[in-house]
mmCIF file of C-alpha atoms and ligand atoms in Angstrom:
data_model
loop_
_atom_site.group_PDB
_atom_site.id
_atom_site.type_symbol
_atom_site.label_atom_id
_atom_site.label_comp_id
_atom_site.label_asym_id
_atom_site.label_seq_id
_atom_site.Cartn_x
_atom_site.Cartn_y
_atom_site.Cartn_z
ATOM 1 C CA MET A 1 -0.390 19.138 43.907
ATOM 2 C CA ALA A 2 1.411 18.329 40.676
ATOM 3 C CA LYS A 3 -0.909 17.261 37.894
ATOM 4 C CA ASP A 4 -0.519 13.870 36.254
ATOM 5 C CA ILE A 5 1.280 14.053 32.928
ATOM 6 C CA LEU A 6 -0.586 12.092 30.285
ATOM 7 C CA ASN A 7 0.731 10.960 26.906
ATOM 8 C CA GLY A 8 -0.947 11.027 23.534
ATOM 9 C CA ARG A 9 -0.490 11.264 19.817
ATOM 10 C CA VAL A 10 -2.057 14.039 17.747
ATOM 11 C CA ILE A 11 -4.218 12.346 15.130
ATOM 12 C CA LYS A 12 -6.253 15.309 13.891
ATOM 13 C CA GLY A 13 -6.534 19.051 14.361
ATOM 14 C CA VAL A 14 -9.702 21.058 13.909
ATOM 15 C CA THR A 15 -9.275 24.798 14.408
ATOM 16 C CA SER A 16 -7.524 24.921 17.777
ATOM 17 C CA ARG A 17 -8.742 21.564 19.059
ATOM 18 C CA TYR A 18 -6.477 18.579 18.823
ATOM 19 C CA PHE A 19 -7.660 14.974 18.813
ATOM 20 C CA LEU A 20 -5.255 12.824 20.790
ATOM 21 C CA ASP A 21 -5.029 9.064 20.611
ATOM 22 C CA THR A 22 -4.253 7.837 24.135
ATOM 23 C CA LYS A 23 -4.239 4.511 25.883
ATOM 24 C CA ASN A 24 -7.666 5.429 27.200
ATOM 25 C CA GLY A 25 -9.195 6.306 23.861
ATOM 26 C CA VAL A 26 -9.390 9.523 21.891
ATOM 27 C CA LYS A 27 -9.349 12.791 23.882
ATOM 28 C CA VAL A 28 -9.935 16.304 22.616
ATOM 29 C CA ALA A 29 -7.435 18.849 23.917
ATOM 30 C CA SER A 30 -6.453 22.448 23.535
ATOM 31 C CA ALA A 31 -2.888 23.684 23.653
ATOM 32 C CA ARG A 32 -1.001 26.040 25.931
ATOM 33 C CA LYS A 33 -0.907 29.503 24.394
ATOM 34 C CA LYS A 34 2.852 29.427 23.987
ATOM 35 C CA LEU A 35 2.535 26.371 21.780
ATOM 36 C CA LYS A 36 -0.118 27.949 19.606
ATOM 37 C CA ILE A 37 1.899 31.112 18.997
ATOM 38 C CA PHE A 38 4.463 29.084 17.106
ATOM 39 C CA GLY A 39 1.753 27.014 15.493
ATOM 40 C CA ASP A 40 3.981 24.131 16.290
ATOM 41 C CA ILE A 41 1.782 21.167 16.984
ATOM 42 C CA LEU A 42 1.709 18.828 14.016
ATOM 43 C CA ILE A 43 -0.435 15.844 13.169
ATOM 44 C CA GLY A 44 1.642 12.855 14.264
ATOM 45 C CA ASP A 45 3.248 14.629 17.208
ATOM 46 C CA LEU A 46 3.732 12.784 20.464
ATOM 47 C CA VAL A 47 2.625 15.120 23.232
ATOM 48 C CA GLU A 48 2.331 15.404 26.979
ATOM 49 C CA PHE A 49 -0.933 16.783 28.286
ATOM 50 C CA ILE A 50 -2.725 17.338 31.564
ATOM 51 C CA GLU A 51 -6.298 17.447 32.768
ATOM 52 C CA GLU A 52 -7.232 20.895 34.064
ATOM 53 C CA ARG A 53 -10.693 21.716 35.379
ATOM 54 C CA GLY A 54 -12.256 18.982 33.298
ATOM 55 C CA THR A 55 -10.484 19.876 30.048
ATOM 56 C CA PHE A 56 -7.309 18.553 28.492
ATOM 57 C CA VAL A 57 -4.390 20.837 27.734
ATOM 58 C CA ILE A 58 -1.289 19.973 25.712
ATOM 59 C CA GLU A 59 1.781 21.051 27.660
ATOM 60 C CA LYS A 60 4.648 19.817 25.598
ATOM 61 C CA VAL A 61 5.540 18.398 22.174
ATOM 62 C CA LEU A 62 8.137 15.631 22.357
ATOM 63 C CA PRO A 63 11.136 15.706 19.988
ATOM 64 C CA ARG A 64 10.280 14.656 16.440
ATOM 65 C CA ARG A 65 11.960 11.865 14.542
ATOM 66 C CA ASN A 66 11.210 13.609 11.260
ATOM 67 C CA THR A 67 8.824 16.128 9.749
ATOM 68 C CA LEU A 68 7.204 16.006 6.356
ATOM 69 C CA ILE A 69 5.783 18.991 4.585
ATOM 70 C CA ARG A 70 2.757 18.873 2.294
ATOM 71 C CA PRO A 71 1.136 17.399 4.240
ATOM 72 C CA TYR A 72 2.632 18.582 7.475
ATOM 73 C CA VAL A 73 3.074 15.444 9.601
ATOM 74 C CA ALA A 74 5.621 14.346 12.166
ATOM 75 C CA ASN A 75 7.175 11.004 13.134
ATOM 76 C CA VAL A 76 6.563 8.982 9.991
ATOM 77 C CA ASP A 77 8.130 5.487 9.753
ATOM 78 C CA THR A 78 7.079 4.297 6.317
ATOM 79 C CA CYS A 79 5.935 5.835 3.071
ATOM 80 C CA LEU A 80 3.860 3.846 0.614
ATOM 81 C CA ILE A 81 4.558 5.111 -2.885
ATOM 82 C CA VAL A 82 1.427 4.117 -4.772
ATOM 83 C CA ILE A 83 1.300 3.692 -8.538
ATOM 84 C CA ALA A 84 -1.276 2.162 -10.870
ATOM 85 C CA PRO A 85 -1.734 1.363 -14.563
ATOM 86 C CA VAL A 86 -4.054 4.406 -14.700
ATOM 87 C CA PRO A 87 -3.279 7.235 -14.314
ATOM 88 C CA GLU A 88 -0.043 6.539 -16.172
ATOM 89 C CA PRO A 89 2.781 6.440 -13.611
ATOM 90 C CA ASP A 90 5.366 9.180 -13.453
ATOM 91 C CA PHE A 91 8.489 7.280 -12.413
ATOM 92 C CA LEU A 92 10.542 10.445 -12.102
ATOM 93 C CA LEU A 93 8.250 11.437 -9.238
ATOM 94 C CA VAL A 94 8.437 7.915 -7.835
ATOM 95 C CA ASP A 95 12.229 8.160 -7.758
ATOM 96 C CA LYS A 96 12.164 11.628 -6.204
ATOM 97 C CA VAL A 97 9.876 10.486 -3.409
ATOM 98 C CA LEU A 98 12.020 7.374 -2.931
ATOM 99 C CA ILE A 99 15.202 9.471 -2.619
ATOM 100 C CA ASN A 100 13.572 11.802 -0.120
ATOM 101 C CA CYS A 101 12.403 8.856 1.974
ATOM 102 C CA LEU A 102 15.983 7.584 2.111
ATOM 103 C CA VAL A 103 17.263 11.077 3.006
ATOM 104 C CA GLU A 104 14.668 11.431 5.786
ATOM 105 C CA GLY A 105 15.177 7.924 7.186
ATOM 106 C CA ILE A 106 11.674 6.816 6.159
ATOM 107 C CA GLU A 107 11.220 3.261 4.906
ATOM 108 C CA PRO A 108 9.884 3.391 1.322
ATOM 109 C CA ILE A 109 7.522 0.720 -0.014
ATOM 110 C CA LEU A 110 6.303 0.619 -3.606
ATOM 111 C CA VAL A 111 2.653 -0.355 -3.995
ATOM 112 C CA ALA A 112 1.272 -1.239 -7.411
ATOM 113 C CA ASN A 113 -2.492 -0.814 -7.072
ATOM 114 C CA LYS A 114 -5.298 -1.634 -9.543
ATOM 115 C CA ILE A 115 -3.677 -4.913 -10.569
ATOM 116 C CA ASP A 116 -7.176 -5.905 -11.725
ATOM 117 C CA LEU A 117 -6.533 -3.491 -14.608
ATOM 118 C CA GLY A 118 -3.132 -4.844 -15.572
ATOM 119 C CA SER A 119 0.487 -4.940 -14.511
ATOM 120 C CA LEU A 120 3.341 -2.467 -14.854
ATOM 121 C CA LYS A 121 6.450 -3.658 -16.662
ATOM 122 C CA GLU A 122 8.583 -0.967 -14.988
ATOM 123 C CA LEU A 123 8.135 -2.683 -11.601
ATOM 124 C CA LYS A 124 11.099 -4.920 -12.323
ATOM 125 C CA GLU A 125 13.358 -1.844 -12.299
ATOM 126 C CA TYR A 126 12.740 -1.683 -8.563
ATOM 127 C CA ASN A 127 13.499 -5.302 -7.701
ATOM 128 C CA GLY A 128 16.041 -5.372 -4.908
ATOM 129 C CA ILE A 129 15.796 -1.594 -4.440
ATOM 130 C CA LEU A 130 12.746 -1.486 -2.208
ATOM 131 C CA ASP A 131 9.891 -3.722 -1.066
ATOM 132 C CA ILE A 132 7.132 -4.034 -3.631
ATOM 133 C CA PHE A 133 3.502 -4.996 -3.018
ATOM 134 C CA ALA A 134 0.837 -5.489 -5.638
ATOM 135 C CA CYS A 135 -2.829 -5.088 -4.751
ATOM 136 C CA SER A 136 -6.278 -4.165 -5.857
ATOM 137 C CA ALA A 137 -8.277 -1.948 -3.537
ATOM 138 C CA THR A 138 -11.486 -2.796 -5.360
ATOM 139 C CA ASP A 139 -11.328 -6.583 -5.159
ATOM 140 C CA GLY A 140 -9.171 -6.778 -2.024
ATOM 141 C CA GLU A 141 -6.353 -8.797 -3.579
ATOM 142 C CA GLY A 142 -3.012 -8.297 -1.841
ATOM 143 C CA ILE A 143 -4.432 -6.045 0.874
ATOM 144 C CA ASP A 144 -3.821 -8.482 3.766
ATOM 145 C CA ALA A 145 -0.175 -8.938 2.758
ATOM 146 C CA LEU A 146 0.264 -5.176 2.663
ATOM 147 C CA VAL A 147 -1.337 -4.767 6.096
ATOM 148 C CA GLY A 148 1.088 -7.351 7.439
ATOM 149 C CA ALA A 149 4.007 -5.102 6.470
ATOM 150 C CA LEU A 150 2.605 -2.084 8.300
ATOM 151 C CA ASP A 151 2.308 -3.441 11.833
ATOM 152 C CA GLY A 152 3.171 -0.855 14.494
ATOM 153 C CA LYS A 153 4.224 1.751 11.949
ATOM 154 C CA THR A 154 3.115 5.260 11.104
ATOM 155 C CA VAL A 155 2.543 5.065 7.385
ATOM 156 C CA CYS A 156 1.924 7.829 4.915
ATOM 157 C CA PHE A 157 0.594 7.317 1.421
ATOM 158 C CA ALA A 158 2.098 9.175 -1.511
ATOM 159 C CA GLY A 159 1.204 8.942 -5.169
ATOM 160 C CA GLN A 160 -0.476 10.781 -7.999
ATOM 161 C CA SER A 161 -4.112 11.741 -7.649
ATOM 162 C CA ALA A 162 -6.485 8.840 -8.428
ATOM 163 C CA VAL A 163 -3.986 5.972 -8.059
ATOM 164 C CA GLY A 164 -6.203 4.744 -5.215
ATOM 165 C CA LYS A 165 -4.517 5.841 -1.985
ATOM 166 C CA SER A 166 -7.795 6.532 -0.179
ATOM 167 C CA SER A 167 -9.304 3.380 -1.669
ATOM 168 C CA ILE A 168 -6.460 1.255 -0.242
ATOM 169 C CA ILE A 169 -6.955 2.821 3.191
ATOM 170 C CA ASN A 170 -10.685 2.116 2.982
ATOM 171 C CA ALA A 171 -9.909 -1.482 2.008
ATOM 172 C CA ILE A 172 -7.555 -1.801 4.996
ATOM 173 C CA LEU A 173 -10.045 -0.222 7.403
ATOM 174 C CA LYS A 174 -12.884 -2.209 5.806
ATOM 175 C CA THR A 175 -14.980 0.938 5.585
ATOM 176 C CA ASP A 176 -15.765 3.556 3.016
ATOM 177 C CA ARG A 177 -14.831 6.242 5.431
ATOM 178 C CA LEU A 178 -12.519 8.186 3.119
ATOM 179 C CA GLN A 179 -13.929 9.875 0.090
ATOM 180 C CA THR A 180 -12.662 8.516 -3.212
ATOM 181 C CA ASP A 181 -13.329 9.641 -6.722
ATOM 182 C CA GLY A 182 -12.699 8.641 -10.284
ATOM 183 C CA LEU A 183 -10.569 10.069 -13.013
ATOM 184 C CA THR A 184 -12.070 13.005 -14.804
ATOM 185 C CA LYS A 185 -13.320 11.426 -17.998
ATOM 186 C CA LYS A 186 -11.571 13.652 -20.521
ATOM 187 C CA ILE A 187 -8.182 14.087 -18.976
ATOM 188 C CA GLN A 188 -6.859 10.876 -17.451
ATOM 189 C CA ARG A 189 -5.787 12.671 -14.311
ATOM 190 C CA GLY A 190 -7.103 12.627 -10.788
ATOM 191 C CA LYS A 191 -9.168 15.312 -9.174
ATOM 192 C CA HIS A 192 -7.345 15.668 -5.849
ATOM 193 C CA THR A 193 -10.197 14.251 -3.830
ATOM 194 C CA THR A 194 -8.333 14.019 -0.521
ATOM 195 C CA ARG A 195 -7.661 17.297 1.236
ATOM 196 C CA GLN A 196 -7.553 16.870 5.024
ATOM 197 C CA THR A 197 -4.691 15.351 6.999
ATOM 198 C CA GLU A 198 -5.552 12.844 9.697
ATOM 199 C CA LEU A 199 -3.920 9.820 11.336
ATOM 200 C CA LEU A 200 -6.137 6.738 11.119
ATOM 201 C CA ARG A 201 -5.493 3.975 13.592
ATOM 202 C CA VAL A 202 -5.664 0.380 12.418
ATOM 203 C CA GLY A 203 -4.469 -2.162 14.966
ATOM 204 C CA SER A 204 -1.072 -0.900 16.037
ATOM 205 C CA ALA A 205 -0.465 1.104 12.856
ATOM 206 C CA TYR A 206 -1.396 4.653 11.928
ATOM 207 C CA LEU A 207 -2.252 5.502 8.337
ATOM 208 C CA ILE A 208 -2.025 8.970 6.843
ATOM 209 C CA ASP A 209 -3.865 9.681 3.642
ATOM 210 C CA THR A 210 -2.458 12.463 1.518
ATOM 211 C CA CYS A 211 -3.527 14.280 -1.558
ATOM 212 C CA GLY A 212 -1.515 13.757 -4.698
ATOM 213 C CA PHE A 213 2.224 13.552 -5.048
ATOM 214 C CA SER A 214 3.193 16.914 -3.595
ATOM 215 C CA LEU A 215 4.713 15.074 -0.651
ATOM 216 C CA LEU A 216 8.510 14.907 -0.806
ATOM 217 C CA ASP A 217 8.850 15.852 -4.457
ATOM 218 C CA THR A 218 11.635 18.411 -4.163
ATOM 219 C CA ILE A 219 15.086 17.173 -3.409
ATOM 220 C CA ASP A 220 17.577 19.100 -1.360
ATOM 221 C CA LEU A 221 20.920 17.434 -2.091
ATOM 222 C CA LYS A 222 24.213 18.406 -3.669
ATOM 223 C CA PRO A 223 24.444 16.871 -7.161
ATOM 224 C CA GLU A 224 27.381 14.708 -6.109
ATOM 225 C CA GLU A 225 25.379 13.308 -3.176
ATOM 226 C CA LEU A 226 22.595 11.979 -5.384
ATOM 227 C CA ARG A 227 24.431 8.762 -6.356
ATOM 228 C CA LEU A 228 24.373 7.658 -2.698
ATOM 229 C CA TYR A 229 20.607 7.240 -2.942
ATOM 230 C CA PHE A 230 20.675 4.868 -5.934
ATOM 231 C CA ASP A 231 21.327 1.550 -4.230
ATOM 232 C CA GLU A 232 22.158 -0.269 -7.452
ATOM 233 C CA PHE A 233 25.183 2.037 -7.969
ATOM 234 C CA GLU A 234 26.757 1.202 -4.645
ATOM 235 C CA LEU A 235 28.567 -2.026 -5.578
ATOM 236 C CA LEU A 236 29.706 -0.568 -8.901
ATOM 237 C CA GLN A 237 31.120 2.681 -7.558
ATOM 238 C CA PRO A 238 34.526 1.173 -6.544
ATOM 239 C CA LEU A 239 34.909 -0.140 -10.107
ATOM 240 C CA CYS A 240 34.637 3.322 -11.677
ATOM 241 C CA GLN A 241 37.963 4.827 -12.743
ATOM 242 C CA PHE A 242 37.391 7.892 -10.586
ATOM 243 C CA LYS A 243 36.718 7.411 -6.915
ATOM 244 C CA ALA A 244 34.331 10.362 -6.915
ATOM 245 C CA CYS A 245 32.668 9.353 -10.196
ATOM 246 C CA CYS A 246 29.168 10.812 -10.522
ATOM 247 C CA HIS A 247 28.431 8.462 -13.441
ATOM 248 C CA ILE A 248 27.632 11.311 -15.827
ATOM 249 C CA ASN A 249 30.494 12.193 -18.214
ATOM 250 C CA GLU A 250 33.445 10.513 -16.565
ATOM 251 C CA PRO A 251 35.399 7.945 -18.607
ATOM 252 C CA ASN A 252 35.440 4.260 -17.649
ATOM 253 C CA CYS A 253 32.337 4.464 -15.524
ATOM 254 C CA ALA A 254 31.212 1.077 -14.214
ATOM 255 C CA VAL A 255 27.646 2.284 -13.683
ATOM 256 C CA LYS A 256 27.247 3.415 -17.280
ATOM 257 C CA SER A 257 28.725 0.182 -18.596
ATOM 258 C CA GLU A 258 26.100 -1.781 -16.596
ATOM 259 C CA ILE A 259 23.119 0.035 -18.141
ATOM 260 C CA GLY A 260 20.686 -2.560 -19.427
ATOM 261 C CA MET A 261 22.123 -5.112 -17.021
ATOM 262 C CA SER A 262 22.193 -4.530 -13.239
ATOM 263 C CA VAL A 263 21.368 -0.834 -13.811
ATOM 264 C CA SER A 264 18.077 -0.280 -15.605
ATOM 265 C CA GLU A 265 18.030 2.274 -18.372
ATOM 266 C CA GLY A 266 14.941 3.942 -16.957
ATOM 267 C CA ARG A 267 16.454 4.381 -13.518
ATOM 268 C CA TYR A 268 19.755 5.641 -14.956
ATOM 269 C CA ASN A 269 17.995 8.186 -17.177
ATOM 270 C CA ARG A 270 15.981 9.460 -14.252
ATOM 271 C CA TYR A 271 19.180 9.670 -12.183
ATOM 272 C CA LYS A 272 20.657 11.876 -14.893
ATOM 273 C CA THR A 273 17.556 14.043 -15.076
ATOM 274 C CA ILE A 274 17.511 14.614 -11.320
ATOM 275 C CA TYR A 275 21.300 15.167 -11.297
ATOM 276 C CA ASN A 276 20.943 17.855 -13.975
ATOM 277 C CA GLU A 277 18.112 19.497 -12.050
ATOM 278 C CA LEU A 278 20.299 19.628 -8.945
ATOM 279 C CA VAL A 279 23.201 21.124 -10.945
ATOM 280 C CA GLU A 280 20.873 23.749 -12.381
ATOM 281 C CA ARG A 281 19.484 24.640 -8.971
ATOM 282 C CA LYS A 282 22.996 24.943 -7.544
ATOM 283 C CA ASN A 283 24.050 27.238 -10.406
ATOM 284 C CA ASN A 284 20.990 29.418 -9.888
ATOM 285 C CA LYS A 285 21.889 29.907 -6.247
ATOM 286 C CA PHE A 286 24.924 31.979 -7.139
HETATM 287 N N1 GTP B 1 -10.097 -0.846 -11.017
HETATM 288 C C1 GTP B 1 -9.656 -0.326 -9.874
HETATM 289 N N2 GTP B 1 -10.004 0.932 -9.525
HETATM 290 C C2 GTP B 1 -9.554 1.416 -8.358
HETATM 291 C C3 GTP B 1 -8.722 0.664 -7.491
HETATM 292 N N3 GTP B 1 -8.414 1.428 -6.425
HETATM 293 C C4 GTP B 1 -9.039 2.602 -6.622
HETATM 294 N N4 GTP B 1 -9.728 2.616 -7.765
HETATM 295 C C5 GTP B 1 -10.523 3.716 -8.312
HETATM 296 O O1 GTP B 1 -9.658 4.790 -8.630
HETATM 297 C C6 GTP B 1 -10.316 6.027 -8.382
HETATM 298 C C7 GTP B 1 -9.422 6.926 -7.511
HETATM 299 O O2 GTP B 1 -9.316 6.368 -6.221
HETATM 300 P P1 GTP B 1 -8.960 7.261 -4.934
HETATM 301 O O3 GTP B 1 -8.813 6.287 -3.814
HETATM 302 O O4 GTP B 1 -9.902 8.391 -4.772
HETATM 303 O O5 GTP B 1 -7.549 7.840 -5.370
HETATM 304 P P2 GTP B 1 -6.547 8.771 -4.495
HETATM 305 O O6 GTP B 1 -5.174 8.292 -4.805
HETATM 306 O O7 GTP B 1 -6.960 8.772 -3.082
HETATM 307 O O8 GTP B 1 -6.759 10.189 -5.185
HETATM 308 P P3 GTP B 1 -6.546 11.665 -4.521
HETATM 309 O O9 GTP B 1 -7.234 11.701 -3.209
HETATM 310 O O10 GTP B 1 -7.137 12.575 -5.542
HETATM 311 O O11 GTP B 1 -5.056 11.858 -4.399
HETATM 312 C C8 GTP B 1 -11.670 5.686 -7.753
HETATM 313 O O12 GTP B 1 -12.652 5.735 -8.757
HETATM 314 C C9 GTP B 1 -11.488 4.276 -7.271
HETATM 315 O O13 GTP B 1 -12.693 3.555 -7.241
HETATM 316 C C10 GTP B 1 -8.368 -0.680 -7.893
HETATM 317 O O14 GTP B 1 -7.639 -1.423 -7.216
HETATM 318 N N5 GTP B 1 -8.856 -1.099 -9.090
HETATM 319 MG MG1 MG B 2 -7.532 10.328 -1.885
HETATM 320 ZN ZN1 ZN B 3 30.867 5.946 -12.540
#
């Protein structure tokens, strides 16, 4: 008799046991040997599994919508890019993560945490470019509004160590389940407290904590493709003298003439930095 095919989502892996979220609660399963050989079950995967002699066995991984590396997770809808007044934000990394989200078809959201400690003037550079939420994980301000934007989504958190990613998740889950830690006193940098990857269910959303900013920080684009991922350039592009203007050294560039107006200087400078990095990488390939 054919066995019933059951459906689940991999929320955690411990050695060769996978924790599956299913409509009947969390089940622990192993995987068919052929799946293990390729090591190809990722946190976030949607899988089919069966019950066999009282144990659960994953039979098949369903096609992935996308795959992130560092941490390795599949089927992510939204990425929260978290910044805070301390540690001092690195907006070049923010922009790199934002570009990669757009490349991967992941919705980016900028979250300014620790608003109890002050505000960030650079936030206005991102008005109209992506959704922005301000919150404080310690006093709970802005957390409900953020939760409202995450309904039904699989959400990963990116951001420098110690910006408060785990703290925000704890505030959302109303627990202190995830370990958090302060800045090392001397150097105002985080300590990379979070290390394990796990999907945490809250209502109809799944949250994925990550460690640091390693997620999505290298860009794999041709230099001339980069401009497509700076939304504020889009309307100006047809006004540049050259149709294929990359807004670097070309004459009569509408983007450059808008710097300080609809194009922020910070964003433009970071565009140039990333553009030059991509040119350098391309040259090194040959
Ligand atoms: N004042 C203030 N402190 C906060 C806030 N959110 C987090 N913190 C503190 O910031 C420190 C770092 O928080 P974590 O949540 O561990 O930061 P993280 O981003 O998860 O760091 P990693 O796991 O290392 O990547 C902790 O001491 C928190 O208590 C906030 O909204 N306001
Ligand atoms: Mg953490
Ligand atoms: Zn131009």
